[in-house]
Amino acid sequence: MRPAHGYLIHQFLSPFSNVRNDEYGGSELNRMRFAIEVVESVRAHWPASKPLFVRFSVEDDAGWGPEQSVALAKILKPKGVDVIDCSSGGMRGSPVVSAGPVTYGYQVPYAERLRKDADIMSMAVGLIVHADQAEQILQEGRADLIALARELLYNPNWPMDAAQKLGVDRQFGSVPPAQAYWLAKRAQSVKSVVPSTYMKGLSNG
Ligand SMILES: Cc1cc2nc3c(=O)[nH]c(=O)nc-3n(C[C@H](O)[C@H](O)[C@H](O)COP(=O)(O)O)c2cc1C
């Protein structure tokens, strides 16, 4: 589920957009009601064996913030939500970063907050670009999962590349056998050559 970024469910959550005066507007719990009902309905239809992720705009800079997100996550967890995917913004513009400038991992503090204060698994997203950066976020216990969007557009082989850089897949088991054979052979036999993603070029690596 993706109720972030000013999409319909977030429009109910945020006091900026929700001006209703029925049971779906007004108090914080009333504004959460639609999101809760959608989760209940999705969970009722989605197989129990499959995880349910919900994306939040943890901070929308328009009256909905981390405190409200933690409160909603605490309600959704016992209803069968497994992971909160932590993004921000979407109501006034994008993105919103109360924790610092828009740079590497700028939304990680939101994933960290949800994980710690709502005791639910969280997913970090937003300018997570490098393999060691992603690994560090996980190792430091700031998030349970990492999501990438634009870096995968830039480098669709990112998972393979990251596995090499982290030294966890020397036989290229994450790619089809026909590719794995040639890549493992090159890696083992020509040690002086590194992949193009490891340096800018022969002259300025
Ligand atoms: C092509 C594209 C489509 C996206 N579509 C959605 C979307 O439908 N809903 C959403 O919440 N975020 C969407 N996003 C945002 C990404 O999920 C992600 O949160 C954002 O790009 C920041 O992560 P990044 O720095 O790894 O790209 C999209 C991003 C891209 C590049």
PDB file of C-alpha atoms and ligand atoms in Angstrom:
ATOM      1  CA  MET A   1       0.000   0.000   0.000  1.00  0.00           C
ATOM      2  CA  ARG A   2       1.298   3.448  -0.841  1.00  0.00           C
ATOM      3  CA  PRO A   3      -0.610   6.070   1.071  1.00  0.00           C
ATOM      4  CA  ALA A   4       2.293   8.529   0.942  1.00  0.00           C
ATOM      5  CA  HIS A   5       3.132  11.633  -1.064  1.00  0.00           C
ATOM      6  CA  GLY A   6      -0.272  13.290  -0.954  1.00  0.00           C
ATOM      7  CA  TYR A   7      -2.118  10.388  -2.539  1.00  0.00           C
ATOM      8  CA  LEU A   8      -5.683   9.705  -1.397  1.00  0.00           C
ATOM      9  CA  ILE A   9      -5.000   7.981   1.918  1.00  0.00           C
ATOM     10  CA  HIS A  10      -2.546  10.673   2.976  1.00  0.00           C
ATOM     11  CA  GLN A  11      -5.117  13.306   2.061  1.00  0.00           C
ATOM     12  CA  PHE A  12      -7.272  11.821   4.803  1.00  0.00           C
ATOM     13  CA  LEU A  13      -4.372  11.720   7.278  1.00  0.00           C
ATOM     14  CA  SER A  14      -3.159  15.283   6.881  1.00  0.00           C
ATOM     15  CA  PRO A  15      -5.075  18.139   8.527  1.00  0.00           C
ATOM     16  CA  PHE A  16      -3.849  20.276   5.632  1.00  0.00           C
ATOM     17  CA  SER A  17      -6.100  18.478   3.150  1.00  0.00           C
ATOM     18  CA  ASN A  18      -8.703  16.800   5.340  1.00  0.00           C
ATOM     19  CA  VAL A  19     -11.435  19.343   6.080  1.00  0.00           C
ATOM     20  CA  ARG A  20     -14.186  16.793   6.607  1.00  0.00           C
ATOM     21  CA  ASN A  21     -16.569  17.144   9.529  1.00  0.00           C
ATOM     22  CA  ASP A  22     -17.763  13.534   9.635  1.00  0.00           C
ATOM     23  CA  GLU A  23     -16.121  10.537  11.327  1.00  0.00           C
ATOM     24  CA  TYR A  24     -13.289  10.625   8.738  1.00  0.00           C
ATOM     25  CA  GLY A  25     -12.178  14.142   9.643  1.00  0.00           C
ATOM     26  CA  GLY A  26     -11.329  16.302  12.612  1.00  0.00           C
ATOM     27  CA  SER A  27      -9.477  14.372  15.300  1.00  0.00           C
ATOM     28  CA  GLU A  28      -6.263  12.493  14.580  1.00  0.00           C
ATOM     29  CA  LEU A  29      -7.999   9.145  15.058  1.00  0.00           C
ATOM     30  CA  ASN A  30     -10.813  10.189  12.730  1.00  0.00           C
ATOM     31  CA  ARG A  31      -8.287  11.183  10.067  1.00  0.00           C
ATOM     32  CA  MET A  32      -6.590   7.783  10.481  1.00  0.00           C
ATOM     33  CA  ARG A  33      -9.875   5.915  10.095  1.00  0.00           C
ATOM     34  CA  PHE A  34      -9.757   5.589   6.298  1.00  0.00           C
ATOM     35  CA  ALA A  35      -6.159   4.302   6.331  1.00  0.00           C
ATOM     36  CA  ILE A  36      -7.036   1.790   9.040  1.00  0.00           C
ATOM     37  CA  GLU A  37     -10.084   0.556   7.145  1.00  0.00           C
ATOM     38  CA  VAL A  38      -8.087   0.174   3.927  1.00  0.00           C
ATOM     39  CA  VAL A  39      -5.429  -1.828   5.770  1.00  0.00           C
ATOM     40  CA  GLU A  40      -8.102  -4.038   7.339  1.00  0.00           C
ATOM     41  CA  SER A  41      -9.648  -4.699   3.955  1.00  0.00           C
ATOM     42  CA  VAL A  42      -6.317  -5.343   2.191  1.00  0.00           C
ATOM     43  CA  ARG A  43      -5.164  -7.660   4.973  1.00  0.00           C
ATOM     44  CA  ALA A  44      -8.449  -9.578   4.741  1.00  0.00           C
ATOM     45  CA  HIS A  45      -7.841 -10.271   1.051  1.00  0.00           C
ATOM     46  CA  TRP A  46      -4.031 -10.459   0.904  1.00  0.00           C
ATOM     47  CA  PRO A  47      -2.700 -13.937   1.822  1.00  0.00           C
ATOM     48  CA  ALA A  48      -1.622 -14.194   5.447  1.00  0.00           C
ATOM     49  CA  SER A  49       1.683 -15.706   4.282  1.00  0.00           C
ATOM     50  CA  LYS A  50       2.579 -12.566   2.327  1.00  0.00           C
ATOM     51  CA  PRO A  51       3.934  -9.402   3.962  1.00  0.00           C
ATOM     52  CA  LEU A  52       2.015  -6.151   3.855  1.00  0.00           C
ATOM     53  CA  PHE A  53       4.048  -2.959   3.462  1.00  0.00           C
ATOM     54  CA  VAL A  54       2.575   0.505   3.948  1.00  0.00           C
ATOM     55  CA  ARG A  55       4.358   3.599   2.708  1.00  0.00           C
ATOM     56  CA  PHE A  56       4.040   6.688   4.880  1.00  0.00           C
ATOM     57  CA  SER A  57       4.924  10.284   4.279  1.00  0.00           C
ATOM     58  CA  VAL A  58       6.341  10.290   7.785  1.00  0.00           C
ATOM     59  CA  GLU A  59       6.634  14.087   7.678  1.00  0.00           C
ATOM     60  CA  ASP A  60       4.437  16.047   5.281  1.00  0.00           C
ATOM     61  CA  ASP A  61       5.307  19.520   6.546  1.00  0.00           C
ATOM     62  CA  ALA A  62       1.604  20.235   6.723  1.00  0.00           C
ATOM     63  CA  GLY A  63       0.510  19.040  10.129  1.00  0.00           C
ATOM     64  CA  TRP A  64       1.314  15.347   9.836  1.00  0.00           C
ATOM     65  CA  GLY A  65       4.665  14.303  11.251  1.00  0.00           C
ATOM     66  CA  PRO A  66       6.734  11.545  12.868  1.00  0.00           C
ATOM     67  CA  GLU A  67       4.668  11.553  16.069  1.00  0.00           C
ATOM     68  CA  GLN A  68       1.452  10.938  14.143  1.00  0.00           C
ATOM     69  CA  SER A  69       3.198   8.355  11.947  1.00  0.00           C
ATOM     70  CA  VAL A  70       4.397   6.435  14.987  1.00  0.00           C
ATOM     71  CA  ALA A  71       0.862   6.493  16.423  1.00  0.00           C
ATOM     72  CA  LEU A  72      -0.610   5.170  13.157  1.00  0.00           C
ATOM     73  CA  ALA A  73       2.048   2.466  12.848  1.00  0.00           C
ATOM     74  CA  LYS A  74       1.245   1.282  16.367  1.00  0.00           C
ATOM     75  CA  ILE A  75      -2.384   0.892  15.310  1.00  0.00           C
ATOM     76  CA  LEU A  76      -1.580  -0.811  12.003  1.00  0.00           C
ATOM     77  CA  LYS A  77       0.956  -3.337  13.302  1.00  0.00           C
ATOM     78  CA  PRO A  78      -1.567  -5.485  15.218  1.00  0.00           C
ATOM     79  CA  LYS A  79      -3.805  -5.323  12.163  1.00  0.00           C
ATOM     80  CA  GLY A  80      -1.198  -7.218  10.180  1.00  0.00           C
ATOM     81  CA  VAL A  81       1.055  -4.582   8.659  1.00  0.00           C
ATOM     82  CA  ASP A  82       4.606  -5.912   8.531  1.00  0.00           C
ATOM     83  CA  VAL A  83       6.716  -3.018   7.270  1.00  0.00           C
ATOM     84  CA  ILE A  84       6.425   0.768   7.146  1.00  0.00           C
ATOM     85  CA  ASP A  85       8.161   2.204   4.074  1.00  0.00           C
ATOM     86  CA  CYS A  86       9.306   5.637   5.247  1.00  0.00           C
ATOM     87  CA  SER A  87       9.148   8.520   2.813  1.00  0.00           C
ATOM     88  CA  SER A  88       8.173  12.181   3.220  1.00  0.00           C
ATOM     89  CA  GLY A  89       6.569  15.163   1.580  1.00  0.00           C
ATOM     90  CA  GLY A  90       3.922  15.427  -1.075  1.00  0.00           C
ATOM     91  CA  MET A  91       1.511  17.900   0.450  1.00  0.00           C
ATOM     92  CA  ARG A  92       3.260  21.205  -0.097  1.00  0.00           C
ATOM     93  CA  GLY A  93       6.123  20.070  -2.307  1.00  0.00           C
ATOM     94  CA  SER A  94       8.762  17.455  -2.036  1.00  0.00           C
ATOM     95  CA  PRO A  95      10.618  16.212  -0.183  1.00  0.00           C
ATOM     96  CA  VAL A  96      10.497  17.279   3.470  1.00  0.00           C
ATOM     97  CA  VAL A  97      13.523  16.845   5.615  1.00  0.00           C
ATOM     98  CA  SER A  98      13.360  18.049   9.163  1.00  0.00           C
ATOM     99  CA  ALA A  99      16.445  16.022   9.982  1.00  0.00           C
ATOM    100  CA  GLY A 100      18.890  17.786   7.651  1.00  0.00           C
ATOM    101  CA  PRO A 101      19.710  18.569   4.030  1.00  0.00           C
ATOM    102  CA  VAL A 102      18.598  16.486   1.051  1.00  0.00           C
ATOM    103  CA  THR A 103      21.643  14.327   0.639  1.00  0.00           C
ATOM    104  CA  TYR A 104      22.571  10.665   0.904  1.00  0.00           C
ATOM    105  CA  GLY A 105      19.977   8.799   2.939  1.00  0.00           C
ATOM    106  CA  TYR A 106      18.056  11.931   3.845  1.00  0.00           C
ATOM    107  CA  GLN A 107      14.931  10.030   4.916  1.00  0.00           C
ATOM    108  CA  VAL A 108      16.714   7.354   6.950  1.00  0.00           C
ATOM    109  CA  PRO A 109      15.949   9.198  10.239  1.00  0.00           C
ATOM    110  CA  TYR A 110      12.267   8.571   9.577  1.00  0.00           C
ATOM    111  CA  ALA A 111      12.798   4.825   9.143  1.00  0.00           C
ATOM    112  CA  GLU A 112      14.894   4.844  12.294  1.00  0.00           C
ATOM    113  CA  ARG A 113      12.208   6.660  14.273  1.00  0.00           C
ATOM    114  CA  LEU A 114       9.406   4.334  13.166  1.00  0.00           C
ATOM    115  CA  ARG A 115      11.464   1.240  13.890  1.00  0.00           C
ATOM    116  CA  LYS A 116      12.415   2.383  17.371  1.00  0.00           C
ATOM    117  CA  ASP A 117       9.272   4.136  18.563  1.00  0.00           C
ATOM    118  CA  ALA A 118       6.587   1.985  16.922  1.00  0.00           C
ATOM    119  CA  ASP A 119       8.488  -1.286  17.266  1.00  0.00           C
ATOM    120  CA  ILE A 120       7.744  -2.220  13.663  1.00  0.00           C
ATOM    121  CA  MET A 121      10.027  -3.153  10.787  1.00  0.00           C
ATOM    122  CA  SER A 122      10.868  -0.184   8.607  1.00  0.00           C
ATOM    123  CA  MET A 123      12.188   0.368   5.116  1.00  0.00           C
ATOM    124  CA  ALA A 124      14.471   3.290   4.277  1.00  0.00           C
ATOM    125  CA  VAL A 125      14.316   5.024   0.906  1.00  0.00           C
ATOM    126  CA  GLY A 126      15.711   8.168  -0.659  1.00  0.00           C
ATOM    127  CA  LEU A 127      19.166   8.748  -2.110  1.00  0.00           C
ATOM    128  CA  ILE A 128      20.491   5.427  -0.942  1.00  0.00           C
ATOM    129  CA  VAL A 129      23.015   4.951  -3.696  1.00  0.00           C
ATOM    130  CA  HIS A 130      26.064   2.984  -2.624  1.00  0.00           C
ATOM    131  CA  ALA A 131      26.356  -0.617  -1.457  1.00  0.00           C
ATOM    132  CA  ASP A 132      28.326   0.225   1.688  1.00  0.00           C
ATOM    133  CA  GLN A 133      25.894   3.026   2.476  1.00  0.00           C
ATOM    134  CA  ALA A 134      22.939   0.627   2.294  1.00  0.00           C
ATOM    135  CA  GLU A 135      24.761  -1.994   4.336  1.00  0.00           C
ATOM    136  CA  GLN A 136      25.723   0.518   7.013  1.00  0.00           C
ATOM    137  CA  ILE A 137      22.109   1.606   7.501  1.00  0.00           C
ATOM    138  CA  LEU A 138      21.135  -2.010   8.089  1.00  0.00           C
ATOM    139  CA  GLN A 139      24.113  -2.832  10.299  1.00  0.00           C
ATOM    140  CA  GLU A 140      23.484   0.214  12.479  1.00  0.00           C
ATOM    141  CA  GLY A 141      19.906  -0.960  13.005  1.00  0.00           C
ATOM    142  CA  ARG A 142      18.406   2.153  11.475  1.00  0.00           C
ATOM    143  CA  ALA A 143      16.111   0.199   9.123  1.00  0.00           C
ATOM    144  CA  ASP A 144      15.233  -3.400   8.330  1.00  0.00           C
ATOM    145  CA  LEU A 145      15.074  -3.037   4.562  1.00  0.00           C
ATOM    146  CA  ILE A 146      16.465  -0.713   1.919  1.00  0.00           C
ATOM    147  CA  ALA A 147      14.564   0.487  -1.141  1.00  0.00           C
ATOM    148  CA  LEU A 148      16.151   2.019  -4.217  1.00  0.00           C
ATOM    149  CA  ALA A 149      14.418   3.786  -7.083  1.00  0.00           C
ATOM    150  CA  ARG A 150      16.470   6.182  -9.202  1.00  0.00           C
ATOM    151  CA  GLU A 151      19.798   4.440  -8.636  1.00  0.00           C
ATOM    152  CA  LEU A 152      18.269   1.312 -10.160  1.00  0.00           C
ATOM    153  CA  LEU A 153      17.302   3.360 -13.218  1.00  0.00           C
ATOM    154  CA  TYR A 154      20.927   4.482 -13.404  1.00  0.00           C
ATOM    155  CA  ASN A 155      22.389   1.047 -12.804  1.00  0.00           C
ATOM    156  CA  PRO A 156      19.898  -1.819 -13.257  1.00  0.00           C
ATOM    157  CA  ASN A 157      22.645  -4.256 -12.254  1.00  0.00           C
ATOM    158  CA  TRP A 158      22.944  -2.582  -8.838  1.00  0.00           C
ATOM    159  CA  PRO A 159      22.157  -5.741  -6.821  1.00  0.00           C
ATOM    160  CA  MET A 160      24.899  -7.697  -8.602  1.00  0.00           C
ATOM    161  CA  ASP A 161      27.317  -4.792  -8.343  1.00  0.00           C
ATOM    162  CA  ALA A 162      26.557  -4.319  -4.635  1.00  0.00           C
ATOM    163  CA  ALA A 163      27.060  -8.019  -3.948  1.00  0.00           C
ATOM    164  CA  GLN A 164      30.506  -7.804  -5.546  1.00  0.00           C
ATOM    165  CA  LYS A 165      31.480  -4.677  -3.660  1.00  0.00           C
ATOM    166  CA  LEU A 166      30.359  -6.213  -0.368  1.00  0.00           C
ATOM    167  CA  GLY A 167      32.160  -9.442  -1.253  1.00  0.00           C
ATOM    168  CA  VAL A 168      29.152 -11.671  -0.709  1.00  0.00           C
ATOM    169  CA  ASP A 169      28.693 -13.310  -4.120  1.00  0.00           C
ATOM    170  CA  ARG A 170      32.055 -14.252  -5.606  1.00  0.00           C
ATOM    171  CA  GLN A 171      30.447 -16.781  -7.978  1.00  0.00           C
ATOM    172  CA  PHE A 172      27.816 -14.312  -9.256  1.00  0.00           C
ATOM    173  CA  GLY A 173      25.030 -16.581  -8.033  1.00  0.00           C
ATOM    174  CA  SER A 174      22.559 -13.702  -8.208  1.00  0.00           C
ATOM    175  CA  VAL A 175      22.625 -13.545 -12.027  1.00  0.00           C
ATOM    176  CA  PRO A 176      21.633 -16.109 -14.682  1.00  0.00           C
ATOM    177  CA  PRO A 177      24.175 -18.947 -15.153  1.00  0.00           C
ATOM    178  CA  ALA A 178      25.252 -17.814 -18.614  1.00  0.00           C
ATOM    179  CA  GLN A 179      26.280 -14.417 -17.216  1.00  0.00           C
ATOM    180  CA  ALA A 180      27.629 -15.842 -13.971  1.00  0.00           C
ATOM    181  CA  TYR A 181      30.046 -18.134 -15.797  1.00  0.00           C
ATOM    182  CA  TRP A 182      31.738 -15.328 -17.730  1.00  0.00           C
ATOM    183  CA  LEU A 183      31.764 -12.802 -14.916  1.00  0.00           C
ATOM    184  CA  ALA A 184      33.187 -15.230 -12.356  1.00  0.00           C
ATOM    185  CA  LYS A 185      35.800 -16.376 -14.869  1.00  0.00           C
ATOM    186  CA  ARG A 186      36.897 -12.792 -15.542  1.00  0.00           C
ATOM    187  CA  ALA A 187      36.950 -11.914 -11.823  1.00  0.00           C
ATOM    188  CA  GLN A 188      39.126 -14.890 -11.008  1.00  0.00           C
ATOM    189  CA  SER A 189      41.506 -14.831 -13.946  1.00  0.00           C
ATOM    190  CA  VAL A 190      42.166 -11.132 -14.585  1.00  0.00           C
ATOM    191  CA  LYS A 191      42.756  -9.658 -11.154  1.00  0.00           C
ATOM    192  CA  SER A 192      44.166  -6.396 -12.477  1.00  0.00           C
ATOM    193  CA  VAL A 193      40.850  -5.463 -14.064  1.00  0.00           C
ATOM    194  CA  VAL A 194      37.948  -4.102 -12.024  1.00  0.00           C
ATOM    195  CA  PRO A 195      34.382  -3.439 -13.218  1.00  0.00           C
ATOM    196  CA  SER A 196      33.479  -0.053 -14.697  1.00  0.00           C
ATOM    197  CA  THR A 197      31.368   0.782 -11.639  1.00  0.00           C
ATOM    198  CA  TYR A 198      34.471   0.731  -9.416  1.00  0.00           C
ATOM    199  CA  MET A 199      36.219   3.799 -10.816  1.00  0.00           C
ATOM    200  CA  LYS A 200      35.594   6.723 -13.121  1.00  0.00           C
ATOM    201  CA  GLY A 201      37.946   5.549 -15.833  1.00  0.00           C
ATOM    202  CA  LEU A 202      41.419   4.229 -16.448  1.00  0.00           C
ATOM    203  CA  SER A 203      42.986   7.652 -15.968  1.00  0.00           C
ATOM    204  CA  ASN A 204      41.022   9.055 -13.036  1.00  0.00           C
ATOM    205  CA  GLY A 205      39.845   6.113 -10.945  1.00  0.00           C
TER     206      GLY A 205
HETATM  207  C1  LIG B   1      10.003   6.180 -11.955  1.00  0.00           C
HETATM  208  C2  LIG B   1       9.602   6.392 -10.524  1.00  0.00           C
HETATM  209  C3  LIG B   1       8.308   6.142 -10.118  1.00  0.00           C
HETATM  210  C4  LIG B   1       7.908   6.326  -8.786  1.00  0.00           C
HETATM  211  N1  LIG B   1       6.618   6.075  -8.413  1.00  0.00           N
HETATM  212  C5  LIG B   1       6.236   6.208  -7.125  1.00  0.00           C
HETATM  213  C6  LIG B   1       4.909   5.915  -6.704  1.00  0.00           C
HETATM  214  O1  LIG B   1       4.045   5.538  -7.503  1.00  0.00           O
HETATM  215  N2  LIG B   1       4.597   6.052  -5.398  1.00  0.00           N
HETATM  216  C7  LIG B   1       5.520   6.454  -4.483  1.00  0.00           C
HETATM  217  O2  LIG B   1       5.195   6.542  -3.292  1.00  0.00           O
HETATM  218  N3  LIG B   1       6.789   6.756  -4.850  1.00  0.00           N
HETATM  219  C8  LIG B   1       7.166   6.639  -6.135  1.00  0.00           C
HETATM  220  N4  LIG B   1       8.454   6.949  -6.522  1.00  0.00           N
HETATM  221  C9  LIG B   1       9.390   7.439  -5.498  1.00  0.00           C
HETATM  222  C10 LIG B   1      10.363   6.342  -5.099  1.00  0.00           C
HETATM  223  O3  LIG B   1       9.662   5.224  -4.598  1.00  0.00           O
HETATM  224  C11 LIG B   1      11.370   6.820  -4.046  1.00  0.00           C
HETATM  225  O4  LIG B   1      10.736   7.044  -2.812  1.00  0.00           O
HETATM  226  C12 LIG B   1      12.099   8.112  -4.435  1.00  0.00           C
HETATM  227  O5  LIG B   1      12.458   8.090  -5.804  1.00  0.00           O
HETATM  228  C13 LIG B   1      13.357   8.313  -3.573  1.00  0.00           C
HETATM  229  O6  LIG B   1      14.219   7.198  -3.665  1.00  0.00           O
HETATM  230  P1  LIG B   1      15.520   7.226  -4.638  1.00  0.00           P
HETATM  231  O7  LIG B   1      16.403   8.347  -4.184  1.00  0.00           O
HETATM  232  O8  LIG B   1      16.140   5.853  -4.453  1.00  0.00           O
HETATM  233  O9  LIG B   1      15.026   7.429  -6.047  1.00  0.00           O
HETATM  234  C14 LIG B   1       8.859   6.776  -7.842  1.00  0.00           C
HETATM  235  C15 LIG B   1      10.177   7.039  -8.266  1.00  0.00           C
HETATM  236  C16 LIG B   1      10.557   6.850  -9.585  1.00  0.00           C
HETATM  237  C17 LIG B   1      11.973   7.160  -9.989  1.00  0.00           C
END
